[in-house]
């Protein structure tokens, strides 16, 4: 049967031979022991011999400093990393702070370093060498997050304000009075509940440092609004409305008789600059008379709820503008070709260098180059695909061609928002190029010129302006306060006006305000320069 042994079957015995007269039981035990010893050596001793070092933790006050070890970036503080045994150069870098290079000497553990490495902790405190640079960097970061009115649950702005002020209090370089001053300079970017919460907690931190505490958040916010209004000159009612803490906007309107005038109302006129037109670099400039007017949407008579981005940007404000000259058309491909002949650093082939410098992106003049050669675009094609920085460089180049009689007192630059809007008001509303009319960018033509002879302020291409987009800039202007950023401070995006061929005409008007990062280049955005009197004392 299956499984039964036959009569001739015998069990098989396996015997290991002796080796050098040593019985198998002995030499197998020795082999097993050697394997265990080798394994222990590999795990417990070899790492400490082959790669000696220690696990180093580097903290800094404030955190977020770049760590360079022997000239190589290894991360940002707080940082934990394995560093080989020896003497190393340690440098920490952070804007506005200074840290002297120091020697970092690391040791190591021979036994079990793979499992129980030697550890050390280094906490390093900076010296503040340029507090203004610290706060300028904070303002710029905050401006990016301030572009959003409401955050989703899965995407929130990180706390930016409170950590900086907490670090500054600990370091103790600045007085509390100076810290309050810096805090209130951030006010133009307090555009949503998340940033307001961060702003408020930094305020509470400073008050606690002064030994002041509040019975309720309402009490603390009330004092914050009062002190911020006093520091900035902004009306406290408008500030409370912007912070979402005012529920009666009609009461605020009573404080502003100018708000009885609708946006788009000319309040006073100044004579037009003479002569009535100029020609510079092949571009005709039309004279635009100055004066005061109500900037903002005519359909809006004052602050409304919710006081969101749309309500803030359409808020009517009284603006005063001196006379200037504006290009009667957008800068064209032909104009820019002339600029590139004098400034080859801006040619499309230099795009990588421009991107590395942060003054353009990968779309810079993307319509111009194909296979390394220029497209044969007609000279009168309105120029698009240029950054704000490129537009600035063009204006500076054009300024060098001003007549000798104008060079001391006039400049060529991008228009401010209010200059652009006043020119559009005085020019009227001629036929425009939008998605529901032409749906493509077109050269300037006589039939699209307005009363001043200016074409395509509405439609065709969005146009760069000189202004940073700051969410609360209108409430500053409505309060009669000029919002001038300190030198070196900047926002995240520049204001663009006018709409483009890709927009529907019923969705964009001369009062519409949008924004773009200054290095961005798109097929929907161009620019036109103005010639304006230099500021007094310049």
Short mmCIF file of C-alpha atoms in Angstrom, two decimals:
data_model
loop_
_atom_site.label_atom_id
_atom_site.label_comp_id
_atom_site.label_asym_id
_atom_site.label_seq_id
_atom_site.Cartn_x
_atom_site.Cartn_y
_atom_site.Cartn_z
CA UNK A 1 0.00 0.00 0.00
CA UNK A 2 0.97 3.57 -0.50
CA UNK A 3 3.15 4.85 2.35
CA UNK A 4 4.43 1.40 3.42
CA UNK A 5 8.15 0.53 3.16
CA UNK A 6 9.23 -2.29 0.88
CA UNK A 7 11.22 -5.18 2.29
CA UNK A 8 14.50 -3.95 0.75
CA UNK A 9 14.28 -0.25 1.80
CA UNK A 10 16.70 1.06 4.49
CA UNK A 11 16.90 4.47 6.23
CA UNK A 12 19.51 6.86 4.75
CA UNK A 13 22.04 8.26 7.19
CA UNK A 14 24.00 11.48 6.43
CA UNK A 15 27.30 11.91 8.21
CA UNK A 16 29.46 15.05 7.99
CA UNK A 17 33.14 14.31 7.66
CA UNK A 18 35.73 15.51 10.09
CA UNK A 19 37.69 18.58 9.06
CA UNK A 20 41.34 18.53 10.08
CA UNK A 21 40.39 15.87 12.56
CA UNK A 22 37.73 18.07 14.16
CA UNK A 23 34.34 16.57 14.72
CA UNK A 24 31.32 18.24 12.97
CA UNK A 25 29.66 19.18 16.23
CA UNK A 26 32.69 21.26 17.17
CA UNK A 27 33.40 23.08 13.91
CA UNK A 28 29.67 23.80 13.27
CA UNK A 29 29.47 25.47 16.67
CA UNK A 30 32.53 27.55 15.77
CA UNK A 31 30.98 28.57 12.41
CA UNK A 32 27.74 29.59 14.09
CA UNK A 33 29.67 31.62 16.64
CA UNK A 34 31.70 33.37 13.93
CA UNK A 35 28.52 34.26 11.99
CA UNK A 36 26.99 35.76 15.14
CA UNK A 37 30.20 37.66 15.90
CA UNK A 38 30.37 38.98 12.31
CA UNK A 39 26.73 40.04 12.47
CA UNK A 40 27.28 41.82 15.78
CA UNK A 41 30.38 43.49 14.34
CA UNK A 42 28.44 44.73 11.30
CA UNK A 43 25.57 46.02 13.42
CA UNK A 44 27.36 47.32 16.50
CA UNK A 45 30.91 48.29 15.52
CA UNK A 46 31.26 48.76 11.76
CA UNK A 47 28.96 51.86 11.53
CA UNK A 48 30.98 53.59 14.23
CA UNK A 49 34.25 52.72 12.47
CA UNK A 50 33.20 53.40 8.88
CA UNK A 51 30.98 56.46 9.43
CA UNK A 52 31.73 58.04 12.80
CA UNK A 53 29.66 61.04 13.77
CA UNK A 54 26.71 62.22 15.80
CA UNK A 55 23.11 63.27 15.43
CA UNK A 56 23.08 67.04 15.83
CA UNK A 57 20.00 69.19 16.51
CA UNK A 58 20.31 72.87 15.64
CA UNK A 59 17.72 75.35 16.92
CA UNK A 60 17.73 79.08 16.41
CA UNK A 61 15.91 82.09 17.75
CA UNK A 62 14.10 82.98 15.59
CA UNK A 63 13.54 79.67 13.78
CA UNK A 64 13.48 79.25 10.01
CA UNK A 65 17.14 80.07 9.44
CA UNK A 66 19.00 78.46 6.54
CA UNK A 67 21.76 76.14 7.81
CA UNK A 68 24.98 75.88 5.82
CA UNK A 69 27.44 73.19 6.88
CA UNK A 70 30.85 73.51 5.25
CA UNK A 71 29.22 75.81 2.70
CA UNK A 72 26.48 73.31 1.80
CA UNK A 73 22.79 73.97 2.55
CA UNK A 74 21.38 71.14 4.68
CA UNK A 75 18.00 72.55 5.74
CA UNK A 76 16.34 75.14 7.96
CA UNK A 77 16.06 75.38 11.73
CA UNK A 78 14.89 73.54 13.74
CA UNK A 79 17.01 70.84 12.11
CA UNK A 80 18.23 67.39 13.16
CA UNK A 81 20.81 65.68 10.97
CA UNK A 82 23.66 63.17 11.21
CA UNK A 83 26.99 64.97 10.88
CA UNK A 84 30.29 63.15 10.43
CA UNK A 85 32.96 63.31 13.10
CA UNK A 86 35.32 66.23 12.73
CA UNK A 87 35.52 70.01 12.61
CA UNK A 88 32.92 71.80 10.50
CA UNK A 89 32.04 75.35 9.48
CA UNK A 90 28.51 76.28 10.59
CA UNK A 91 26.71 79.32 9.18
CA UNK A 92 23.07 80.31 9.74
CA UNK A 93 21.35 82.85 7.49
CA UNK A 94 18.05 84.71 7.82
CA UNK A 95 16.92 88.05 6.42
CA UNK A 96 17.48 90.89 8.84
CA UNK A 97 19.50 88.80 11.32
CA UNK A 98 23.20 88.16 11.70
CA UNK A 99 25.00 85.06 12.91
CA UNK A 100 28.76 84.81 13.00
CA UNK A 101 30.35 81.74 11.46
CA UNK A 102 31.37 79.25 14.11
CA UNK A 103 33.20 75.95 14.36
CA UNK A 104 31.09 72.87 15.02
CA UNK A 105 33.11 69.95 16.39
CA UNK A 106 31.36 66.60 16.30
CA UNK A 107 32.46 63.34 17.87
CA UNK A 108 31.02 59.87 17.62
CA UNK A 109 30.25 56.65 19.45
CA UNK A 110 32.11 53.47 18.45
CA UNK A 111 29.71 50.93 19.93
CA UNK A 112 26.05 50.63 18.78
CA UNK A 113 26.12 54.01 17.00
CA UNK A 114 23.56 52.70 14.50
CA UNK A 115 20.99 52.24 17.28
CA UNK A 116 22.12 54.68 19.95
CA UNK A 117 24.00 57.45 18.13
CA UNK A 118 25.72 60.18 20.03
CA UNK A 119 23.49 63.26 20.18
CA UNK A 120 24.08 66.95 20.74
CA UNK A 121 21.87 70.03 20.77
CA UNK A 122 22.87 73.55 19.77
CA UNK A 123 20.58 76.54 20.34
CA UNK A 124 21.72 79.69 18.58
CA UNK A 125 20.40 83.21 19.02
CA UNK A 126 20.78 85.85 16.32
CA UNK A 127 21.53 89.51 16.50
CA UNK A 128 18.95 91.67 14.75
CA UNK A 129 20.90 93.82 12.32
CA UNK A 130 18.04 95.10 10.14
CA UNK A 131 14.62 94.87 11.77
CA UNK A 132 13.08 96.75 8.86
CA UNK A 133 14.18 93.95 6.52
CA UNK A 134 12.54 91.42 8.85
CA UNK A 135 9.22 93.27 8.75
CA UNK A 136 9.48 94.04 5.03
CA UNK A 137 9.80 90.31 4.39
CA UNK A 138 6.83 89.63 6.69
CA UNK A 139 4.73 92.26 4.88
CA UNK A 140 5.53 90.70 1.50
CA UNK A 141 4.61 87.18 2.67
CA UNK A 142 1.42 88.46 4.26
CA UNK A 143 0.42 90.24 1.03
CA UNK A 144 0.27 86.91 -0.78
CA UNK A 145 -2.11 85.35 1.74
CA UNK A 146 -4.16 88.57 1.89
CA UNK A 147 -5.29 88.06 -1.71
CA UNK A 148 -7.80 85.47 -0.48
CA UNK A 149 -10.99 86.59 1.27
CA UNK A 150 -11.99 83.23 2.73
CA UNK A 151 -9.92 80.09 3.22
CA UNK A 152 -11.17 76.54 2.84
CA UNK A 153 -10.96 74.11 5.73
CA UNK A 154 -8.19 72.14 4.02
CA UNK A 155 -6.18 75.26 3.16
CA UNK A 156 -5.36 77.85 5.79
CA UNK A 157 -2.80 80.63 5.97
CA UNK A 158 -0.04 79.72 8.42
CA UNK A 159 0.50 82.06 11.37
CA UNK A 160 3.04 84.59 10.12
CA UNK A 161 2.67 87.65 12.34
CA UNK A 162 2.61 86.21 15.86
CA UNK A 163 5.80 84.09 15.53
CA UNK A 164 7.84 87.09 14.33
CA UNK A 165 6.63 89.33 17.16
CA UNK A 166 7.10 86.54 19.70
CA UNK A 167 10.72 86.16 18.58
CA UNK A 168 11.28 89.92 18.65
CA UNK A 169 9.98 90.14 22.22
CA UNK A 170 12.31 87.30 23.30
CA UNK A 171 15.34 88.79 21.57
CA UNK A 172 14.58 92.20 23.05
CA UNK A 173 16.36 94.33 20.45
CA UNK A 174 13.35 96.57 19.73
CA UNK A 175 11.26 98.46 22.24
CA UNK A 176 7.60 97.58 22.65
CA UNK A 177 6.73 100.97 21.17
CA UNK A 178 8.70 100.12 18.02
CA UNK A 179 7.00 96.73 17.82
CA UNK A 180 3.54 98.33 17.99
CA UNK A 181 4.57 100.67 15.18
CA UNK A 182 5.68 97.73 13.03
CA UNK A 183 2.51 95.79 13.83
CA UNK A 184 0.23 98.60 12.64
CA UNK A 185 2.22 98.94 9.41
CA UNK A 186 0.83 95.52 8.49
CA UNK A 187 -2.76 96.82 8.60
CA UNK A 188 -3.23 97.17 4.77
CA UNK A 189 -3.03 93.36 4.51
CA UNK A 190 -5.56 92.42 7.21
CA UNK A 191 -8.13 91.23 4.69
CA UNK A 192 -9.66 88.05 6.11
CA UNK A 193 -10.59 86.38 9.38
CA UNK A 194 -7.51 84.13 9.42
CA UNK A 195 -5.03 86.99 9.11
CA UNK A 196 -7.05 89.13 11.56
CA UNK A 197 -6.80 86.29 14.11
CA UNK A 198 -3.01 86.23 13.67
CA UNK A 199 -2.84 90.05 13.86
CA UNK A 200 -4.94 90.07 17.03
CA UNK A 201 -2.80 87.44 18.77
CA UNK A 202 0.37 89.43 18.05
CA UNK A 203 -1.38 92.47 19.59
CA UNK A 204 -2.36 90.43 22.67
CA UNK A 205 1.22 89.16 22.98
CA UNK A 206 2.55 92.73 23.09
CA UNK A 207 -0.11 93.79 25.59
CA UNK A 208 0.75 90.87 27.88
CA UNK A 209 4.39 91.91 27.66
CA UNK A 210 3.20 95.31 28.92
CA UNK A 211 1.25 93.62 31.73
CA UNK A 212 -2.18 94.26 30.17
CA UNK A 213 -4.85 91.59 29.80
CA UNK A 214 -8.44 91.74 28.55
CA UNK A 215 -11.63 90.34 30.01
CA UNK A 216 -12.90 89.31 26.56
CA UNK A 217 -11.85 89.11 22.93
CA UNK A 218 -14.39 91.82 22.12
CA UNK A 219 -12.64 94.21 24.49
CA UNK A 220 -9.24 93.36 23.00
CA UNK A 221 -10.44 93.80 19.40
CA UNK A 222 -12.06 97.12 20.26
CA UNK A 223 -8.76 98.48 21.58
CA UNK A 224 -6.84 97.00 18.64
CA UNK A 225 -9.11 98.83 16.16
CA UNK A 226 -8.81 102.06 18.15
CA UNK A 227 -5.01 101.96 18.36
CA UNK A 228 -4.53 100.81 14.74
CA UNK A 229 -6.79 103.64 13.56
CA UNK A 230 -4.81 106.20 15.56
CA UNK A 231 -1.48 104.85 14.27
CA UNK A 232 -2.51 104.71 10.59
CA UNK A 233 -4.91 107.66 10.38
CA UNK A 234 -7.63 105.38 8.98
CA UNK A 235 -11.19 106.02 10.13
CA UNK A 236 -11.99 103.52 12.94
CA UNK A 237 -15.43 102.81 11.47
CA UNK A 238 -13.96 101.79 8.11
CA UNK A 239 -11.30 99.76 9.88
CA UNK A 240 -13.94 97.97 11.97
CA UNK A 241 -15.91 97.32 8.78
CA UNK A 242 -12.82 95.87 7.10
CA UNK A 243 -12.21 93.64 10.11
CA UNK A 244 -15.81 92.40 9.95
CA UNK A 245 -16.65 94.02 13.30
CA UNK A 246 -19.04 96.76 12.08
CA UNK A 247 -22.62 95.90 11.18
CA UNK A 248 -23.96 99.37 10.26
CA UNK A 249 -22.09 100.65 7.19
CA UNK A 250 -24.76 103.30 6.61
CA UNK A 251 -23.52 105.07 9.77
CA UNK A 252 -20.04 105.27 8.25
CA UNK A 253 -21.38 106.96 5.11
CA UNK A 254 -22.53 109.90 7.21
CA UNK A 255 -18.89 110.68 8.06
CA UNK A 256 -17.97 111.00 4.39
CA UNK A 257 -19.81 113.74 2.49
CA UNK A 258 -17.76 112.82 -0.61
CA UNK A 259 -19.59 109.50 -0.69
CA UNK A 260 -22.70 111.40 -1.72
CA UNK A 261 -21.04 111.50 -5.14
CA UNK A 262 -21.07 108.32 -7.18
CA UNK A 263 -17.88 106.80 -8.49
CA UNK A 264 -16.86 108.16 -11.88
CA UNK A 265 -17.82 111.75 -10.97
CA UNK A 266 -15.40 114.53 -11.97
CA UNK A 267 -15.30 117.04 -9.09
CA UNK A 268 -12.83 119.63 -10.42
CA UNK A 269 -10.65 120.24 -13.46
CA UNK A 270 -7.13 121.47 -14.02
CA UNK A 271 -5.79 122.79 -17.34
CA UNK A 272 -4.34 120.17 -19.67
CA UNK A 273 -0.54 120.16 -19.93
CA UNK A 274 0.78 121.89 -23.03
CA UNK A 275 1.42 121.01 -25.77
CA UNK A 276 -1.68 118.87 -26.28
CA UNK A 277 0.40 115.92 -27.50
CA UNK A 278 3.98 114.68 -27.61
CA UNK A 279 5.82 112.10 -29.68
CA UNK A 280 8.44 110.01 -27.92
CA UNK A 281 10.21 107.01 -29.42
CA UNK A 282 7.58 106.75 -32.15
CA UNK A 283 4.73 106.70 -29.59
CA UNK A 284 2.18 109.51 -29.50
CA UNK A 285 1.24 110.77 -26.03
CA UNK A 286 -2.02 112.66 -25.42
CA UNK A 287 -2.34 115.37 -22.79
CA UNK A 288 -4.69 114.46 -19.89
CA UNK A 289 -5.94 117.26 -17.64
CA UNK A 290 -5.69 116.69 -13.91
CA UNK A 291 -8.23 117.40 -11.22
CA UNK A 292 -10.16 115.67 -8.47
CA UNK A 293 -12.72 112.95 -9.05
CA UNK A 294 -14.52 110.07 -7.37
CA UNK A 295 -12.64 106.91 -8.25
CA UNK A 296 -14.70 103.75 -8.02
CA UNK A 297 -17.77 102.07 -9.42
CA UNK A 298 -20.68 104.48 -10.17
CA UNK A 299 -23.16 101.87 -8.93
CA UNK A 300 -21.66 102.03 -5.41
CA UNK A 301 -22.42 104.93 -3.05
CA UNK A 302 -20.54 103.77 0.03
CA UNK A 303 -19.41 100.77 2.06
CA UNK A 304 -21.67 97.73 1.91
CA UNK A 305 -21.86 94.33 3.57
CA UNK A 306 -20.21 91.95 3.17
CA UNK A 307 -17.17 94.23 2.91
CA UNK A 308 -15.25 91.70 0.82
CA UNK A 309 -12.68 92.21 -1.94
CA UNK A 310 -15.30 93.29 -4.49
CA UNK A 311 -16.86 95.80 -2.07
CA UNK A 312 -13.48 97.21 -1.03
CA UNK A 313 -12.16 97.68 -4.57
CA UNK A 314 -15.35 99.42 -5.76
CA UNK A 315 -15.59 101.77 -2.74
CA UNK A 316 -15.82 105.36 -4.10
CA UNK A 317 -12.92 107.52 -2.97
CA UNK A 318 -11.94 111.09 -3.69
CA UNK A 319 -8.69 111.23 -5.66
CA UNK A 320 -6.62 114.16 -6.90
CA UNK A 321 -4.30 113.82 -9.88
CA UNK A 322 -1.99 116.29 -11.60
CA UNK A 323 -2.03 116.54 -15.38
CA UNK A 324 0.10 114.11 -17.41
CA UNK A 325 0.58 112.60 -20.86
CA UNK A 326 -0.58 109.07 -21.69
CA UNK A 327 0.42 106.87 -24.64
CA UNK A 328 -2.48 106.79 -27.09
CA UNK A 329 -1.98 103.06 -27.66
CA UNK A 330 -0.52 100.07 -25.90
CA UNK A 331 3.20 99.43 -26.44
CA UNK A 332 3.66 97.34 -29.58
CA UNK A 333 5.98 94.63 -30.81
CA UNK A 334 7.78 97.23 -32.95
CA UNK A 335 8.34 99.51 -29.93
CA UNK A 336 9.76 96.62 -27.94
CA UNK A 337 12.04 95.50 -30.76
CA UNK A 338 13.64 98.95 -30.68
CA UNK A 339 14.09 98.61 -26.91
CA UNK A 340 15.69 95.15 -27.30
CA UNK A 341 18.23 96.49 -29.78
CA UNK A 342 19.53 98.78 -27.03
CA UNK A 343 18.99 96.29 -24.20
CA UNK A 344 19.85 92.75 -25.36
CA UNK A 345 19.71 91.54 -21.75
CA UNK A 346 15.91 91.43 -22.24
CA UNK A 347 15.83 89.37 -25.46
CA UNK A 348 13.84 86.08 -25.35
CA UNK A 349 17.03 84.02 -25.51
CA UNK A 350 17.95 85.46 -22.10
CA UNK A 351 14.73 84.14 -20.55
CA UNK A 352 16.53 81.72 -18.21
CA UNK A 353 18.73 84.51 -16.86
CA UNK A 354 15.69 86.76 -16.36
CA UNK A 355 13.85 83.96 -14.56
CA UNK A 356 16.85 83.37 -12.30
CA UNK A 357 16.80 87.09 -11.42
CA UNK A 358 13.08 86.92 -10.60
CA UNK A 359 12.06 89.53 -13.19
CA UNK A 360 10.22 87.24 -15.63
CA UNK A 361 8.73 83.76 -15.84
CA UNK A 362 8.78 80.98 -18.45
CA UNK A 363 6.08 82.73 -20.52
CA UNK A 364 8.19 85.85 -21.15
CA UNK A 365 7.81 86.73 -24.86
CA UNK A 366 6.73 83.13 -25.49
CA UNK A 367 4.96 84.19 -28.71
CA UNK A 368 8.18 85.63 -30.08
CA UNK A 369 10.46 82.63 -30.14
CA UNK A 370 10.00 79.33 -31.97
CA UNK A 371 12.98 77.06 -32.48
CA UNK A 372 15.22 79.87 -31.27
CA UNK A 373 14.04 82.31 -33.97
CA UNK A 374 11.77 85.33 -33.75
CA UNK A 375 8.24 85.05 -35.07
CA UNK A 376 7.45 87.47 -37.86
CA UNK A 377 4.91 89.43 -35.80
CA UNK A 378 3.72 92.72 -37.34
CA UNK A 379 5.25 95.76 -35.69
CA UNK A 380 1.83 97.21 -34.79
CA UNK A 381 0.79 94.13 -32.77
CA UNK A 382 0.13 95.17 -29.14
CA UNK A 383 2.84 93.65 -26.98
CA UNK A 384 1.92 90.95 -24.45
CA UNK A 385 3.89 88.35 -22.52
CA UNK A 386 5.95 90.92 -20.61
CA UNK A 387 6.44 91.26 -16.88
CA UNK A 388 5.99 94.37 -14.77
CA UNK A 389 9.78 94.57 -14.50
CA UNK A 390 10.13 94.49 -18.30
CA UNK A 391 7.55 97.28 -18.58
CA UNK A 392 9.53 99.32 -16.04
CA UNK A 393 12.76 98.77 -17.97
CA UNK A 394 11.06 99.91 -21.19
CA UNK A 395 9.79 103.09 -19.49
CA UNK A 396 13.28 103.89 -18.19
CA UNK A 397 14.70 103.40 -21.69
CA UNK A 398 12.03 105.68 -23.15
CA UNK A 399 12.72 108.33 -20.50
CA UNK A 400 16.28 108.60 -21.79
CA UNK A 401 14.83 109.91 -25.07
CA UNK A 402 12.95 112.83 -23.46
CA UNK A 403 13.79 116.24 -24.95
CA UNK A 404 16.51 118.06 -23.01
CA UNK A 405 13.97 120.68 -21.89
CA UNK A 406 11.91 118.00 -20.06
CA UNK A 407 14.55 115.76 -18.51
CA UNK A 408 14.93 117.64 -15.23
CA UNK A 409 11.22 117.84 -14.39
CA UNK A 410 9.45 114.98 -16.22
CA UNK A 411 9.69 111.19 -16.09
CA UNK A 412 8.36 108.22 -18.06
CA UNK A 413 6.73 105.49 -15.97
CA UNK A 414 3.71 103.26 -15.60
CA UNK A 415 0.52 105.07 -14.55
CA UNK A 416 -0.84 104.87 -11.03
CA UNK A 417 -4.31 103.38 -10.65
CA UNK A 418 -5.93 106.78 -10.22
CA UNK A 419 -4.08 108.26 -13.22
CA UNK A 420 -5.20 105.33 -15.36
CA UNK A 421 -8.83 105.65 -14.18
CA UNK A 422 -8.97 109.44 -14.67
CA UNK A 423 -7.62 109.07 -18.22
CA UNK A 424 -10.26 106.42 -18.93
CA UNK A 425 -13.02 108.68 -17.56
CA UNK A 426 -11.90 111.68 -19.62
CA UNK A 427 -11.42 109.54 -22.73
CA UNK A 428 -14.99 108.18 -22.64
CA UNK A 429 -16.02 104.68 -23.67
CA UNK A 430 -15.20 104.05 -27.33
CA UNK A 431 -15.63 100.68 -29.00
CA UNK A 432 -13.51 98.06 -27.22
CA UNK A 433 -11.99 94.66 -27.98
CA UNK A 434 -13.55 91.97 -25.78
CA UNK A 435 -14.39 88.27 -26.05
CA UNK A 436 -17.92 89.06 -27.25
CA UNK A 437 -16.74 91.57 -29.89
CA UNK A 438 -13.44 90.58 -31.52
CA UNK A 439 -12.02 87.80 -29.27
CA UNK A 440 -8.44 88.54 -30.33
CA UNK A 441 -5.84 91.19 -29.68
CA UNK A 442 -5.90 93.91 -32.37
CA UNK A 443 -3.63 96.80 -33.37
CA UNK A 444 -4.83 100.25 -32.27
CA UNK A 445 -7.21 101.84 -34.79
CA UNK A 446 -8.85 105.26 -35.14
CA UNK A 447 -12.37 103.89 -34.67
CA UNK A 448 -11.46 102.73 -31.14
CA UNK A 449 -10.04 106.09 -30.03
CA UNK A 450 -11.88 108.13 -27.41
CA UNK A 451 -12.25 111.86 -26.78
CA UNK A 452 -8.53 112.24 -26.00
CA UNK A 453 -7.45 110.13 -28.95
CA UNK A 454 -6.51 107.21 -26.67
CA UNK A 455 -7.40 103.69 -27.86
CA UNK A 456 -8.02 100.43 -25.98
CA UNK A 457 -7.97 101.52 -22.34
CA UNK A 458 -10.89 99.12 -22.11
CA UNK A 459 -10.29 95.64 -23.51
CA UNK A 460 -7.61 94.39 -25.92
CA UNK A 461 -5.01 93.83 -23.14
CA UNK A 462 -4.99 94.25 -19.38
CA UNK A 463 -2.41 96.91 -18.50
CA UNK A 464 0.20 97.05 -15.75
CA UNK A 465 0.01 99.95 -13.29
CA UNK A 466 2.54 101.24 -10.77
CA UNK A 467 0.54 100.19 -7.69
CA UNK A 468 0.92 97.19 -5.43
CA UNK A 469 -2.37 95.43 -4.76
CA UNK A 470 -3.10 95.99 -1.06
CA UNK A 471 -6.53 94.85 0.16
CA UNK A 472 -7.26 97.85 2.41
CA UNK A 473 -5.73 100.60 0.27
CA UNK A 474 -9.16 102.10 -0.46
CA UNK A 475 -10.04 102.65 3.19
CA UNK A 476 -6.75 104.52 3.60
CA UNK A 477 -7.60 106.75 0.64
CA UNK A 478 -11.19 107.19 1.83
CA UNK A 479 -9.72 108.41 5.14
CA UNK A 480 -7.48 110.88 3.32
CA UNK A 481 -4.31 108.90 4.08
CA UNK A 482 -1.65 108.32 1.42
CA UNK A 483 -0.62 104.68 1.64
CA UNK A 484 3.11 104.89 0.93
CA UNK A 485 5.07 101.77 1.78
CA UNK A 486 8.43 102.22 3.52
CA UNK A 487 11.47 101.86 1.28
CA UNK A 488 12.16 98.20 0.52
CA UNK A 489 8.64 97.05 1.44
CA UNK A 490 6.58 95.42 -1.27
CA UNK A 491 3.36 93.56 -1.83
CA UNK A 492 2.81 90.26 -3.61
CA UNK A 493 1.05 91.45 -6.78
CA UNK A 494 0.76 94.59 -8.91
CA UNK A 495 -2.58 96.07 -9.95
CA UNK A 496 -3.70 95.62 -13.57
CA UNK A 497 -6.60 97.48 -15.18
CA UNK A 498 -8.83 97.49 -18.25
CA UNK A 499 -9.67 93.89 -19.15
CA UNK A 500 -8.59 92.00 -22.27
CA UNK A 501 -9.82 90.37 -25.46
CA UNK A 502 -10.45 87.18 -23.44
CA UNK A 503 -12.99 88.85 -21.08
CA UNK A 504 -16.67 89.49 -21.70
CA UNK A 505 -17.54 93.18 -21.94
CA UNK A 506 -20.35 92.90 -19.37
CA UNK A 507 -17.93 91.56 -16.73
CA UNK A 508 -15.14 94.16 -17.01
CA UNK A 509 -15.24 97.95 -16.89
CA UNK A 510 -12.75 100.78 -16.41
CA UNK A 511 -13.45 100.47 -12.66
CA UNK A 512 -12.44 96.81 -12.50
CA UNK A 513 -9.28 96.04 -10.57
CA UNK A 514 -7.26 92.83 -10.84
CA UNK A 515 -3.71 91.88 -9.89
CA UNK A 516 -0.78 89.78 -11.08
CA UNK A 517 2.60 88.83 -9.64
CA UNK A 518 5.11 91.29 -11.12
CA UNK A 519 7.25 88.59 -12.76
CA UNK A 520 4.27 86.95 -14.49
CA UNK A 521 3.94 87.16 -18.26
CA UNK A 522 0.65 86.31 -20.00
CA UNK A 523 -0.88 86.73 -23.48
CA UNK A 524 -3.63 88.87 -21.92
CA UNK A 525 -1.47 91.58 -20.36
CA UNK A 526 0.51 94.50 -21.78
CA UNK A 527 1.20 98.11 -20.77
CA UNK A 528 1.26 101.74 -21.81
CA UNK A 529 3.56 104.41 -20.34
CA UNK A 530 2.79 107.93 -19.21
CA UNK A 531 4.92 111.08 -19.06
CA UNK A 532 4.39 112.77 -15.69
CA UNK A 533 5.97 115.55 -13.67
CA UNK A 534 8.59 114.30 -11.24
CA UNK A 535 7.66 114.49 -7.55
CA UNK A 536 8.79 117.69 -5.87
CA UNK A 537 12.36 117.41 -4.62
CA UNK A 538 13.32 114.51 -6.90
#
